[in-house]
XYZ file of C-alpha atoms in Angstrom:
786
model
C -16.667 12.338 -10.731
C -14.541 12.613 -7.599
C -14.263 15.715 -5.437
C -11.244 17.278 -3.781
C -11.127 18.065 -0.059
C -12.968 21.364 -0.584
C -15.878 19.687 -2.341
C -14.925 20.933 -5.798
C -15.654 18.598 -8.685
C -12.516 17.312 -10.329
C -11.775 17.841 -13.989
C -11.802 15.056 -16.550
C -8.015 15.099 -16.678
C -5.305 16.884 -14.766
C -2.204 18.482 -16.246
C 0.399 18.368 -13.485
C 3.404 20.690 -13.712
C 6.742 20.695 -11.898
C 7.962 23.673 -9.917
C 11.432 23.894 -8.462
C 10.906 27.497 -7.368
C 8.153 30.033 -6.745
C 8.882 31.533 -10.161
C 8.301 28.166 -11.807
C 5.044 27.808 -9.892
C 3.802 31.121 -11.274
C 4.935 30.165 -14.779
C 3.098 26.835 -14.538
C -0.116 28.530 -13.411
C 0.148 31.133 -16.163
C 0.691 28.437 -18.785
C -2.427 26.513 -17.787
C -1.463 23.806 -15.309
C -4.315 22.242 -13.347
C -1.968 21.277 -10.523
C 1.635 21.845 -9.486
C 3.986 19.702 -7.431
C 6.736 21.415 -5.492
C 9.185 20.731 -2.681
C 9.403 22.325 0.733
C 12.548 22.885 2.730
C 12.854 19.223 3.732
C 12.136 15.669 2.617
C 11.845 16.294 -1.138
C 13.442 14.170 -3.864
C 15.082 17.225 -5.441
C 17.345 18.414 -2.652
C 19.201 20.767 -5.008
C 16.145 22.582 -6.384
C 15.244 26.081 -5.157
C 12.833 24.589 -2.642
C 10.542 26.840 -0.633
C 10.840 27.734 3.030
C 7.722 27.719 5.200
C 6.649 31.295 4.546
C 7.104 30.946 0.805
C 5.336 27.581 0.727
C 2.314 29.007 2.533
C 2.268 31.814 -0.015
C 2.510 29.254 -2.815
C -0.482 27.313 -1.495
C -2.593 30.465 -1.457
C -1.357 31.562 -4.873
C -2.299 28.235 -6.426
C -5.721 28.153 -4.804
C -6.585 31.722 -5.748
C -6.082 30.685 -9.347
C -7.993 27.417 -9.063
C -4.867 25.241 -9.151
C -4.106 22.346 -6.812
C -0.750 22.186 -5.041
C 0.959 18.952 -4.056
C 4.056 18.943 -1.872
C 6.785 16.368 -2.237
C 7.624 14.443 0.915
C 8.988 11.715 -1.297
C 12.202 10.655 0.395
C 12.877 7.976 2.970
C 12.844 9.445 6.473
C 15.159 8.246 9.189
C 13.705 7.614 12.641
C 14.832 10.909 14.144
C 13.566 12.825 11.105
C 10.127 11.296 11.468
C 9.913 12.973 14.877
C 9.783 16.385 13.169
C 7.346 15.482 10.387
C 4.164 16.457 12.217
C 5.339 19.976 13.022
C 6.724 20.330 9.505
C 3.441 19.420 7.802
C 0.958 21.022 10.218
C 1.117 24.623 8.873
C 0.772 23.449 5.269
C -2.113 21.181 6.198
C -3.891 24.036 7.959
C -3.339 26.326 4.986
C -5.037 23.848 2.666
C -2.302 21.788 1.019
C -4.064 19.494 -1.439
C -1.842 16.418 -1.158
C 1.539 15.086 -0.169
C 3.543 12.810 -2.443
C 5.269 10.126 -0.351
C 7.721 7.275 -0.851
C 8.126 6.049 2.719
C 5.491 3.646 4.086
C 6.111 5.074 7.545
C 5.393 8.585 6.279
C 2.219 7.321 4.614
C 1.068 5.792 7.907
C 1.981 8.924 9.884
C 0.130 11.290 7.531
C -2.947 9.075 7.536
C -3.005 9.066 11.345
C -2.227 12.721 11.943
C -3.994 14.397 9.011
C -6.828 12.048 7.987
C -8.279 14.316 5.297
C -4.957 15.202 3.654
C -4.708 13.336 0.368
C -1.730 11.033 -0.080
C -0.194 10.260 -3.457
C 2.104 7.236 -3.595
C 5.290 8.349 -5.340
C 6.771 6.659 -8.375
C 9.609 5.863 -5.921
C 7.303 3.171 -4.522
C 7.700 1.223 -7.780
C 4.003 0.579 -8.348
C 3.899 -1.811 -11.293
C 0.478 -3.431 -11.096
C -2.892 -3.887 -9.440
C -1.528 -5.610 -6.340
C 0.637 -2.695 -5.296
C -1.996 -0.122 -6.211
C -4.666 -1.964 -4.221
C -2.377 -2.331 -1.205
C -1.547 1.382 -1.181
C -5.233 2.233 -1.505
C -5.910 0.117 1.593
C -3.149 1.980 3.445
C -4.753 5.311 2.639
C -3.354 6.560 -0.677
C -5.859 8.166 -3.044
C -3.483 8.155 -6.005
C -0.554 6.136 -7.290
C 2.194 7.604 -9.433
C 2.988 4.585 -11.541
C 6.437 3.364 -12.492
C 7.550 5.070 -15.704
C 8.131 1.662 -17.290
C 4.490 0.568 -17.396
C 2.722 -0.142 -20.663
C -0.679 1.125 -21.715
C -2.067 -2.373 -21.144
C -0.754 -2.447 -17.565
C -2.246 0.976 -16.879
C -5.603 -0.194 -18.218
C -5.421 -3.184 -15.896
C -4.770 -1.011 -12.833
C -7.607 1.313 -13.828
C -10.048 -1.531 -14.412
C -9.263 -3.417 -11.212
C -8.556 -0.761 -8.592
C -10.483 2.250 -7.375
C -7.556 4.626 -7.218
C -6.420 7.610 -9.261
C -3.544 7.029 -11.649
C -0.831 9.597 -12.291
C 1.764 8.880 -14.962
C 4.671 10.768 -16.476
C 4.117 12.184 -19.953
C 7.169 14.396 -20.485
C 10.696 14.921 -19.254
C 13.711 12.977 -18.074
C 13.572 9.199 -17.705
C 15.570 7.312 -15.081
C 17.377 4.242 -16.358
C 16.486 2.362 -13.181
C 13.026 1.671 -11.839
C 12.500 4.614 -9.499
C 13.022 3.598 -5.911
C 15.275 0.680 -6.837
C 18.474 2.651 -7.507
C 21.448 2.654 -5.142
C 24.145 3.349 -7.735
C 24.718 6.994 -6.821
C 24.466 6.088 -3.150
C 26.904 3.193 -2.938
C 29.449 4.570 -5.393
C 29.312 8.274 -4.570
C 27.464 8.561 -1.278
C 24.619 10.626 -2.783
C 21.335 8.802 -2.375
C 18.540 9.018 -4.901
C 16.194 7.856 -2.134
C 17.136 11.041 -0.291
C 16.893 13.421 -3.244
C 20.612 13.683 -3.956
C 21.182 11.506 -7.017
C 24.418 12.341 -8.865
C 23.066 10.756 -12.085
C 25.896 8.281 -12.761
C 23.655 6.709 -15.412
C 24.394 9.746 -17.608
C 28.104 8.871 -17.734
C 29.904 6.752 -20.366
C 30.545 3.033 -19.831
C 32.256 0.252 -21.745
C 30.221 -2.938 -21.969
C 32.330 -6.050 -21.406
C 31.592 -9.720 -21.779
C 31.445 -11.621 -18.494
C 31.018 -10.244 -14.989
C 34.257 -8.326 -14.639
C 34.609 -9.966 -11.223
C 37.054 -12.835 -11.731
C 38.384 -15.262 -14.313
C 36.135 -18.232 -14.998
C 36.730 -20.988 -12.471
C 34.024 -23.410 -13.565
C 34.415 -25.851 -16.432
C 31.181 -24.802 -18.128
C 27.931 -22.961 -17.525
C 25.607 -25.056 -15.376
C 22.632 -26.928 -16.719
C 20.211 -24.088 -16.197
C 22.064 -21.824 -18.603
C 22.514 -24.555 -21.178
C 18.774 -25.041 -21.189
C 18.332 -21.313 -21.645
C 20.520 -21.350 -24.733
C 23.902 -20.244 -23.381
C 25.660 -22.760 -25.602
C 24.341 -20.839 -28.610
C 26.466 -17.787 -28.029
C 25.385 -16.449 -24.638
C 28.107 -15.810 -22.118
C 26.465 -17.990 -19.501
C 27.161 -17.567 -15.815
C 30.770 -16.720 -15.157
C 32.247 -16.010 -18.586
C 34.664 -13.085 -18.330
C 36.597 -12.497 -21.524
C 37.204 -8.741 -21.455
C 36.152 -7.696 -24.905
C 34.336 -4.412 -25.365
C 30.921 -4.948 -26.932
C 29.949 -1.330 -27.608
C 31.691 1.108 -29.898
C 33.620 4.094 -28.603
C 30.962 6.440 -29.933
C 28.116 4.550 -28.188
C 29.209 4.491 -24.575
C 26.174 6.229 -23.033
C 24.359 2.934 -22.660
C 22.333 4.035 -19.599
C 21.418 7.554 -20.702
C 17.803 7.579 -21.822
C 16.280 10.130 -24.147
C 13.656 12.398 -22.676
C 10.035 11.338 -22.693
C 7.590 13.091 -25.059
C 4.070 11.711 -25.431
C 2.216 14.322 -27.485
C 1.345 11.773 -30.159
C -0.056 9.190 -27.744
C -1.870 11.421 -25.241
C -5.259 10.008 -26.292
C -3.971 6.468 -25.640
C -2.674 7.450 -22.200
C -5.883 9.179 -21.177
C -8.032 6.343 -22.485
C -5.943 3.820 -20.539
C -7.283 5.357 -17.338
C -4.566 7.844 -16.429
C -6.100 10.870 -14.711
C -3.063 13.038 -13.983
C -0.529 13.760 -16.723
C 2.761 14.489 -15.012
C 5.559 16.604 -16.446
C 9.055 16.081 -15.025
C 11.377 19.042 -14.519
C 11.702 20.512 -11.021
C 15.382 21.165 -11.697
C 14.655 23.078 -14.905
C 13.963 26.758 -15.517
C 10.630 28.607 -15.282
C 10.756 29.107 -19.057
C 11.046 25.347 -19.571
C 8.080 24.781 -17.274
C 5.998 27.396 -19.051
C 6.843 26.137 -22.517
C 6.146 22.461 -21.842
C 2.972 23.132 -19.877
C 1.591 25.467 -22.549
C 2.137 22.885 -25.297
C 0.559 20.036 -23.327
C -2.304 22.317 -22.254
C -3.077 22.876 -25.906
C -3.275 19.175 -26.694
C -5.080 18.044 -23.554
C -7.749 20.638 -24.319
C -7.843 19.546 -27.957
C -8.479 15.942 -26.985
C -11.103 16.841 -24.373
C -12.854 19.040 -26.905
C -12.535 17.085 -30.145
C -11.797 13.528 -29.041
C -9.492 11.106 -30.794
C -10.990 11.851 -34.183
C -10.032 15.517 -34.043
C -6.616 15.040 -32.457
C -3.637 16.149 -34.539
C -0.167 17.253 -33.434
C 1.573 20.146 -35.139
C 5.259 19.538 -35.929
C 5.996 23.063 -34.749
C 5.002 22.084 -31.222
C 7.327 19.088 -31.296
C 10.113 21.445 -32.294
C 9.276 23.767 -29.390
C 9.694 20.917 -26.928
C 13.016 19.916 -28.454
C 14.213 23.504 -28.413
C 13.456 23.732 -24.700
C 15.556 20.700 -23.845
C 17.275 18.138 -26.030
C 19.361 15.414 -24.429
C 19.774 13.630 -27.730
C 16.289 13.107 -29.050
C 12.931 12.143 -27.586
C 11.098 8.893 -26.974
C 7.537 7.813 -26.287
C 8.967 5.784 -23.436
C 7.612 2.447 -22.329
C 3.938 2.930 -23.081
C 4.049 0.797 -26.234
C 7.272 -1.180 -25.798
C 9.106 -2.909 -22.953
C 12.531 -1.503 -23.786
C 14.674 -0.705 -26.787
C 17.942 0.611 -28.101
C 16.151 3.513 -29.782
C 15.161 4.861 -26.364
C 18.793 5.561 -25.476
C 21.022 8.519 -26.246
C 24.134 6.284 -26.686
C 26.299 9.070 -28.131
C 27.807 11.966 -26.263
C 25.671 15.083 -26.083
C 27.200 18.054 -27.960
C 28.831 20.540 -25.623
C 27.145 23.483 -27.334
C 23.586 23.813 -28.510
C 22.114 26.931 -30.059
C 19.564 28.591 -27.764
C 16.278 29.675 -29.272
C 16.331 33.173 -27.817
C 13.149 34.212 -29.600
C 11.236 31.327 -28.020
C 12.594 32.057 -24.550
C 11.748 35.738 -24.844
C 8.207 34.833 -25.854
C 7.817 32.455 -22.896
C 9.210 35.015 -20.477
C 6.870 37.713 -21.721
C 3.775 35.527 -22.014
C 4.059 33.348 -18.931
C 7.117 33.759 -16.713
C 6.822 37.515 -16.161
C 3.073 37.726 -16.643
C 0.760 38.604 -13.766
C -2.081 36.119 -13.684
C -5.388 37.634 -12.564
C -8.730 36.099 -11.725
C -11.731 37.597 -13.462
C -14.400 38.941 -11.137
C -17.781 40.637 -11.387
C -19.076 43.456 -9.269
C -21.915 45.818 -8.500
C -21.396 49.263 -6.932
C -24.421 51.033 -5.520
C -24.244 54.730 -4.612
C -27.227 56.799 -3.493
C -27.203 60.101 -1.617
C -27.749 59.532 2.074
C -27.112 55.769 1.809
C -23.930 53.781 2.593
C -21.749 53.040 -0.421
C -22.149 49.293 -1.200
C -19.906 46.998 -3.236
C -20.852 43.425 -4.137
C -18.223 41.088 -5.626
C -18.116 37.497 -6.918
C -15.774 35.389 -9.063
C -16.692 35.319 -12.727
C -16.359 31.539 -12.798
C -19.039 31.204 -10.127
C -16.944 29.177 -7.693
C -18.052 31.406 -4.813
C -21.230 33.407 -4.208
C -21.422 37.166 -3.976
C -20.285 39.069 -0.895
C -20.942 42.684 -0.024
C -19.088 45.406 1.852
C -20.334 48.855 2.812
C -18.499 52.118 3.096
C -19.117 55.727 3.988
C -22.437 57.443 3.576
C -22.732 59.052 0.132
C -22.863 62.890 0.249
C -24.608 65.259 -2.175
C -22.225 66.897 -4.642
C -21.544 70.612 -4.200
C -19.730 71.143 -7.491
C -19.055 68.386 -10.028
C -21.025 65.209 -9.180
C -19.476 61.794 -9.725
C -20.829 59.944 -12.726
C -21.305 56.184 -13.010
C -18.407 56.091 -15.466
C -16.168 57.950 -13.045
C -17.040 55.614 -10.180
C -16.415 52.568 -12.386
C -13.048 53.901 -13.523
C -11.841 54.357 -9.956
C -13.197 51.011 -8.794
C -11.529 49.068 -11.611
C -8.020 49.952 -10.375
C -7.161 46.501 -9.043
C -3.421 46.591 -9.729
C -1.340 44.768 -7.125
C -4.143 42.294 -6.431
C -4.873 38.887 -8.013
C -8.144 40.208 -9.468
C -9.372 42.089 -12.521
C -12.951 43.058 -13.317
C -14.656 41.223 -16.134
C -17.803 43.242 -15.539
C -18.750 46.002 -13.136
C -22.257 47.421 -12.828
C -22.547 50.876 -11.237
C -25.851 52.161 -9.940
C -25.501 55.882 -9.179
C -28.615 57.710 -7.927
C -28.574 61.513 -7.942
C -25.769 64.069 -7.833
C -23.362 62.481 -5.424
C -19.915 62.809 -3.983
C -17.607 60.147 -2.478
C -14.011 60.853 -1.382
C -11.399 59.020 -3.451
C -9.901 57.552 -0.288
C -13.287 56.094 0.662
C -13.603 54.421 -2.744
C -10.106 52.989 -2.461
C -10.767 51.647 1.032
C -14.040 50.066 -0.065
C -12.365 48.404 -3.051
C -9.467 47.163 -0.890
C -11.817 45.783 1.769
C -13.972 44.080 -0.828
C -11.084 42.459 -2.655
C -9.497 41.300 0.616
C -12.764 39.701 1.695
C -13.201 38.094 -1.704
C -9.694 36.660 -1.450
C -10.464 35.302 2.012
C -13.771 33.924 0.777
C -12.057 31.999 -2.038
C -9.357 30.617 0.270
C -11.559 29.852 3.269
C -12.796 26.433 2.051
C -9.195 25.222 1.900
C -8.412 26.089 5.523
C -8.253 23.286 8.080
C -7.462 22.811 11.729
C -5.080 20.223 13.106
C -6.791 16.905 13.545
C -4.880 14.297 15.534
C -1.667 15.077 17.367
C 0.742 12.144 17.482
C 1.061 10.149 20.672
C 4.350 10.894 22.451
C 5.628 7.339 22.060
C 5.238 7.551 18.279
C 7.829 10.305 18.158
C 10.223 8.717 20.600
C 13.054 6.556 19.349
C 12.957 3.015 20.646
C 15.375 1.445 23.063
C 18.550 0.489 21.280
C 19.668 -3.066 21.004
C 23.085 -1.937 22.274
C 21.663 -1.637 25.812
C 21.355 -5.394 26.035
C 24.576 -6.352 24.252
C 25.673 -8.451 27.204
C 22.780 -10.843 26.670
C 23.407 -14.048 24.775
C 23.124 -13.458 21.015
C 23.537 -16.112 18.402
C 22.167 -15.179 14.971
C 20.869 -17.547 12.361
C 22.924 -17.652 9.169
C 20.963 -17.246 5.949
C 22.329 -17.501 2.411
C 20.816 -16.282 -0.832
C 21.859 -18.468 -3.771
C 21.598 -17.798 -7.485
C 22.161 -21.174 -9.134
C 22.110 -24.926 -8.603
C 25.784 -25.355 -7.753
C 25.552 -22.705 -5.028
C 22.429 -24.406 -3.707
C 24.212 -27.747 -3.354
C 27.186 -26.124 -1.628
C 24.874 -24.312 0.786
C 22.983 -27.500 1.632
C 26.296 -29.119 2.585
C 27.261 -26.361 5.030
C 26.231 -27.173 8.587
C 26.247 -23.568 9.803
C 23.445 -22.406 7.499
C 19.922 -22.250 8.944
C 18.058 -20.942 5.901
C 18.604 -21.012 2.149
C 16.956 -18.327 0.064
C 16.614 -19.533 -3.514
C 16.203 -17.025 -6.338
C 12.957 -17.868 -8.127
C 14.748 -18.146 -11.468
C 17.751 -20.056 -10.089
C 16.326 -23.479 -11.015
C 13.766 -24.842 -13.443
C 10.394 -24.769 -11.692
C 10.031 -28.543 -11.774
C 13.025 -28.781 -9.469
C 11.681 -26.497 -6.762
C 10.081 -29.323 -4.775
C 13.255 -31.397 -4.839
C 15.364 -28.405 -3.824
C 13.112 -27.594 -0.869
C 13.146 -31.256 0.138
C 16.933 -31.436 0.096
C 17.098 -28.294 2.253
C 14.661 -29.829 4.715
C 16.607 -33.088 4.825
C 19.676 -31.043 5.788
C 17.732 -29.259 8.541
C 17.460 -25.946 6.697
C 14.502 -23.761 5.776
C 14.016 -23.058 2.078
C 12.701 -19.636 1.095
C 11.701 -18.604 -2.421
C 13.195 -15.194 -3.266
C 10.705 -13.400 -5.491
C 11.767 -11.077 -8.335
C 12.541 -7.415 -7.633
C 10.101 -6.356 -10.352
C 6.755 -8.109 -10.626
C 4.999 -7.091 -13.804
C 3.152 -8.865 -16.593
C 6.042 -11.223 -17.351
C 6.577 -12.251 -13.737
C 2.867 -12.616 -13.019
C 2.443 -14.813 -16.098
C 5.475 -16.888 -15.069
C 4.064 -17.637 -11.625
C 0.545 -18.263 -12.895
C 1.876 -20.843 -15.340
C 3.624 -22.674 -12.536
C 1.179 -21.797 -9.771
C 0.432 -25.379 -8.748
C 4.120 -26.239 -8.755
C 4.947 -23.170 -6.673
C 2.248 -23.856 -4.097
C 3.255 -27.500 -3.826
C 7.008 -26.957 -3.701
C 7.164 -26.916 0.071
C 8.775 -23.496 0.433
C 8.900 -22.302 4.019
C 8.265 -18.703 3.043
C 8.802 -16.024 0.441
C 11.294 -13.175 0.323
C 9.205 -10.282 -1.016
C 10.757 -7.493 -3.078
C 7.721 -5.884 -4.684
C 4.427 -4.592 -3.315
C 2.708 -6.571 -6.067
C 3.781 -9.941 -4.717
C 1.700 -10.466 -1.548
C -1.509 -10.080 -3.543
C -0.218 -12.349 -6.323
C 0.833 -15.089 -3.901
C -2.456 -14.971 -2.001
C -4.343 -15.491 -5.263
C -2.039 -18.314 -6.374
C -2.444 -20.213 -3.113
C -6.213 -19.704 -3.192
C -6.521 -20.806 -6.826
C -4.231 -23.821 -6.541
C -5.358 -25.264 -3.221
C -1.985 -24.494 -1.697
C -3.371 -24.162 1.815
C -2.211 -21.390 4.098
C 0.213 -18.901 2.576
C 3.685 -19.405 4.104
C 5.331 -16.496 5.940
C 6.360 -13.415 3.985
C 9.660 -11.631 4.606
C 10.450 -8.152 3.280
C 13.768 -7.663 1.508
C 15.905 -4.546 1.902
C 14.312 -2.761 -1.066
C 10.996 -2.562 0.819
C 12.634 0.171 2.807
C 12.420 0.303 6.588
C 14.017 3.627 7.512
C 11.876 4.218 10.618
C 9.748 2.367 13.149
C 6.465 3.336 11.514
C 7.505 1.745 8.220
C 8.412 -1.417 10.152
C 5.050 -1.272 11.887
C 3.258 -0.817 8.563
C 4.926 -3.837 6.962
C 4.275 -5.943 10.048
C 0.632 -4.879 9.867
C 0.519 -6.123 6.272
C 1.510 -9.571 7.485
C 5.283 -9.571 7.031
C 6.912 -11.758 9.664
C 10.444 -10.597 9.003
C 12.162 -7.472 7.704
C 15.569 -6.689 6.237
C 17.641 -3.706 7.255
C 17.922 -1.218 4.359
C 21.323 -0.798 2.764
C 21.578 2.974 3.251
C 21.412 3.281 7.033
C 24.465 3.266 9.222
C 24.656 1.191 12.397
C 23.515 4.007 14.683
C 20.472 4.714 12.504
C 19.604 1.028 12.451
C 19.694 0.991 16.235
C 17.393 4.039 16.311
C 14.663 2.243 14.399
C 15.083 -1.193 15.936
C 12.412 -1.808 18.523
C 12.157 -5.505 17.726
C 15.565 -6.691 16.486
C 14.246 -10.257 16.410
C 12.294 -9.292 13.258
C 15.337 -8.100 11.324
C 17.812 -9.693 8.991
C 21.069 -7.935 8.101
C 23.015 -8.364 4.852
C 26.671 -8.841 5.818
C 28.171 -10.137 2.569
C 27.441 -9.945 -1.121
C 27.508 -8.000 -4.364
C 24.720 -5.524 -3.710
C 22.189 -4.638 -6.412
C 22.499 -0.992 -7.386
C 19.999 -0.851 -10.244
C 17.013 -2.802 -11.486
C 16.103 -1.851 -15.038
C 13.522 -2.561 -17.709
C 16.207 -1.784 -20.231
C 18.553 -4.620 -21.148
C 22.257 -3.932 -21.686
C 22.604 -7.062 -23.801
C 19.742 -6.030 -26.049
C 21.218 -2.552 -26.398
C 24.658 -3.698 -27.531
C 23.966 -6.952 -29.363
C 20.248 -7.665 -29.485
C 17.963 -9.846 -27.378
C 18.630 -13.589 -27.548
C 16.579 -14.443 -24.433
C 19.678 -15.894 -22.797
C 20.229 -15.146 -19.119
C 23.807 -14.253 -18.300
C 26.332 -11.668 -17.254
C 27.897 -8.632 -18.821
C 29.896 -5.900 -17.103
C 29.889 -2.116 -17.240
C 33.324 -0.540 -16.958
C 33.192 3.031 -15.706
C 35.685 5.854 -16.200
C 37.706 4.783 -13.149
C 38.099 1.225 -14.390
C 35.626 -0.303 -11.950
C 33.464 -3.062 -13.403
C 29.820 -3.428 -12.446
C 28.333 -6.898 -13.066
C 25.048 -6.877 -14.976
C 22.701 -9.848 -15.050
C 19.672 -10.141 -17.336
C 16.737 -11.976 -15.727
C 15.042 -13.169 -18.889
C 12.233 -14.989 -17.077
C 11.050 -11.677 -15.657
C 12.529 -9.373 -18.318
C 14.668 -7.045 -16.221
C 18.357 -6.393 -15.626
C 20.144 -6.123 -12.296
C 23.333 -4.089 -12.059
C 25.571 -4.817 -9.077
C 28.143 -2.912 -7.073
C 31.736 -3.464 -8.291
C 32.941 -4.747 -4.904
C 31.080 -7.021 -2.507
C 29.862 -5.890 0.867
C 31.831 -7.466 3.712
C 31.245 -6.818 7.407
C 33.932 -9.186 8.664
C 35.987 -7.186 11.094
C 32.893 -5.264 12.257
C 31.619 -7.946 14.596
C 31.055 -5.617 17.544
C 29.034 -3.228 15.392
C 26.880 -6.049 14.069
C 26.401 -7.502 17.539
C 25.152 -4.127 18.778
C 22.201 -4.509 16.413
C 21.344 -8.056 17.521
C 19.570 -8.971 14.275
C 17.790 -12.310 14.185
C 19.739 -13.392 11.124
C 22.746 -12.516 9.010
C 22.436 -12.872 5.263
C 25.170 -13.790 2.785
C 24.126 -12.971 -0.785
C 25.843 -15.000 -3.489
C 25.907 -13.903 -7.095
C 28.652 -15.520 -9.139
C 30.770 -17.193 -6.472
C 31.888 -20.773 -7.022
C 30.761 -23.519 -4.628
C 34.198 -23.510 -2.996
C 34.106 -19.754 -2.546
C 30.642 -19.983 -1.045
C 31.793 -22.570 1.476
C 34.858 -20.558 2.490
C 32.827 -17.392 2.968
C 30.073 -19.149 4.931
C 32.594 -20.721 7.297
C 34.364 -17.402 7.839
C 31.135 -15.712 8.854
C 29.997 -18.636 10.960
C 33.274 -18.517 12.869
C 33.163 -14.749 13.274
C 29.549 -14.480 14.402
C 27.746 -17.692 15.195
C 30.792 -19.394 16.698
C 32.232 -16.246 18.283
C 35.656 -16.901 16.784
C 37.942 -14.018 17.756
C 40.790 -15.108 15.538
C 42.337 -13.249 12.636
C 40.152 -11.669 9.992
C 39.269 -13.892 7.066
C 39.393 -12.880 3.429
C 36.895 -10.100 2.865
C 36.033 -11.117 -0.650
C 36.923 -13.286 -3.562
C 38.165 -12.446 -7.010
C 39.440 -8.866 -7.115
C 40.151 -8.760 -3.397
C 38.328 -5.455 -2.971
C 35.365 -4.981 -0.669
C 33.089 -2.302 0.710
C 31.556 -1.642 4.095
C 28.526 -0.232 2.312
C 26.850 2.373 4.492
C 27.414 0.600 7.786
C 29.745 3.407 8.874
C 28.938 6.449 6.762
C 25.227 6.192 5.984
C 23.690 8.763 3.646
C 22.723 12.410 4.135
């Protein structure tokens, strides 16, 4: 069994509670949590919770440890370069106090914590989208001791991670479910400017949407779906690529197509624990202390039942299910993804009633029993009093986690009138109110007729309890380990300082189907074609790469955003074809993929693995994250979509490594749920639908059936035409145009416009910013995110 940083043996399973405030922390401890996760004043993914300032956080760490509870602090947002400069000073006091772990999303933060605080445990946040053994193993190598898995994983996938990696697994068992894979959502950011990656999600997935046939982008301009979609069955009723008849596919009373029911796993807790999950995580840092107390107390009951009686003695009382629903009901509960990949029954669909009766009796009980209760630690003691000898008090925790300590007081005097009895001494010594302790047992040895002033007894008790408190907390204390080198905290030289140098970027295009591929091959200005892995049948990969090479262009295979069982099986089936296709590299979008590709090339005699390039969803918000990815073997990086130009310049020490997206419909969600399956059932046909929001904007949705996930796109394409000077100030090695549903003619027009504006230094009039609706967005190039 593993130990924590104090040397304590870990329990068989951990019940992990949320705390959005100090009051919630106390409620969680009172209700039986083994550990609590909570946010400090900065860098937490719940920016609107009642997060703790430094003084309160230090108090929280001590409070948790006095009661035998671990405390993990969320540092689970992406940190910009200038923010990373303050991270060391922010974490140092918590580290010294004994913080048990930090939960991180940013690879740069992970690297920084490992360097600066080597014995501080790091938990890889669910925002890192860990979906398999490859990602878990990689994060273990980087220094994480635990991975918080993606909520979408099945029991089988959890068993696989447990069996093949030596890392702790933490998984969600109760609370709200995000529609998108955590860490892959930009919907709130690009539409409303509130970034989920920065803890400010506005939850647009909880709003109503109409589901429309087609993309919602433009009328169909092609005569028919291309061959790929015909082979996939589009002629049997699927919309195919480009169909756009605006008919609403969902009823008016089922418009909440992205609002998931809350997770509740009471019935399958034995399955989750037996799959290898160690930490059972409850969501709810934005909820009340009563909610925290109620949910934790129910799960405490059933974790203990399973640990005591095993699967054979495990039964769930319907009354406890009702308690959980009474505490929060979004429209029902679901067991989540543990036993199914997705499903209509996991969604709320209908509007939540405006009024719901509050169970006042339940809330009063929770307040009285947990929220307002004072939790005390049971202790044992021995008081020795003999005339002419110093008064002596020995104390030790009843649970035996620390040995006995002794304090001495005044010299005991002979009594002149009424001597103190053993009972009288015990009564005075047991007055521990206002402290975290209460006596379970107290032995008093009184020899002779004696007298001790009340003040002396009080001072002895106070000194003893203070020393016992210090004795319990002392093993958690640390000293700072490794101060960061000055250059680590200094922003790099900006590319703008050398703007006058010659700069001519390569033009890269990302294509999504065969017709776009052929149009891209014909364009002389393109240096690299990035081909979506599911854009062509696998047997055509070699020919496609060859045609790119004949035209003097590199051909890169763009891997799926989510790499789980379906994707891994897909690539294993075609491993020999993939390794022999002649791709010049791979665009990586998941931490699972480097490990998968290395194995495929080793197993199929593919020779040396071609270069790997990180896409924008492997976030590079600071120089340390860039350094970390480069250290993992990535030869190129992509600027993230949420930084503005100034912030990109702050992190860019080696602009020749970076690629910048300058055109395209940007992905705003990647989901295990399938909109098509929700509204009309799964027919395994790739194609487009559209989500129409309350403002009339239409978000294209594409279902990647080969890999079983959906991608939802921004309503308007990104276009940086007209921002040439800003782009030039960054000096990226390449500019990327991302094509989704554009026709071959549209692709050619757009490529030529960008080639003229950037590669050819054409200073003429601005070209069309987009096709179809005519709208466009600058993304975050100007505004960035908070």
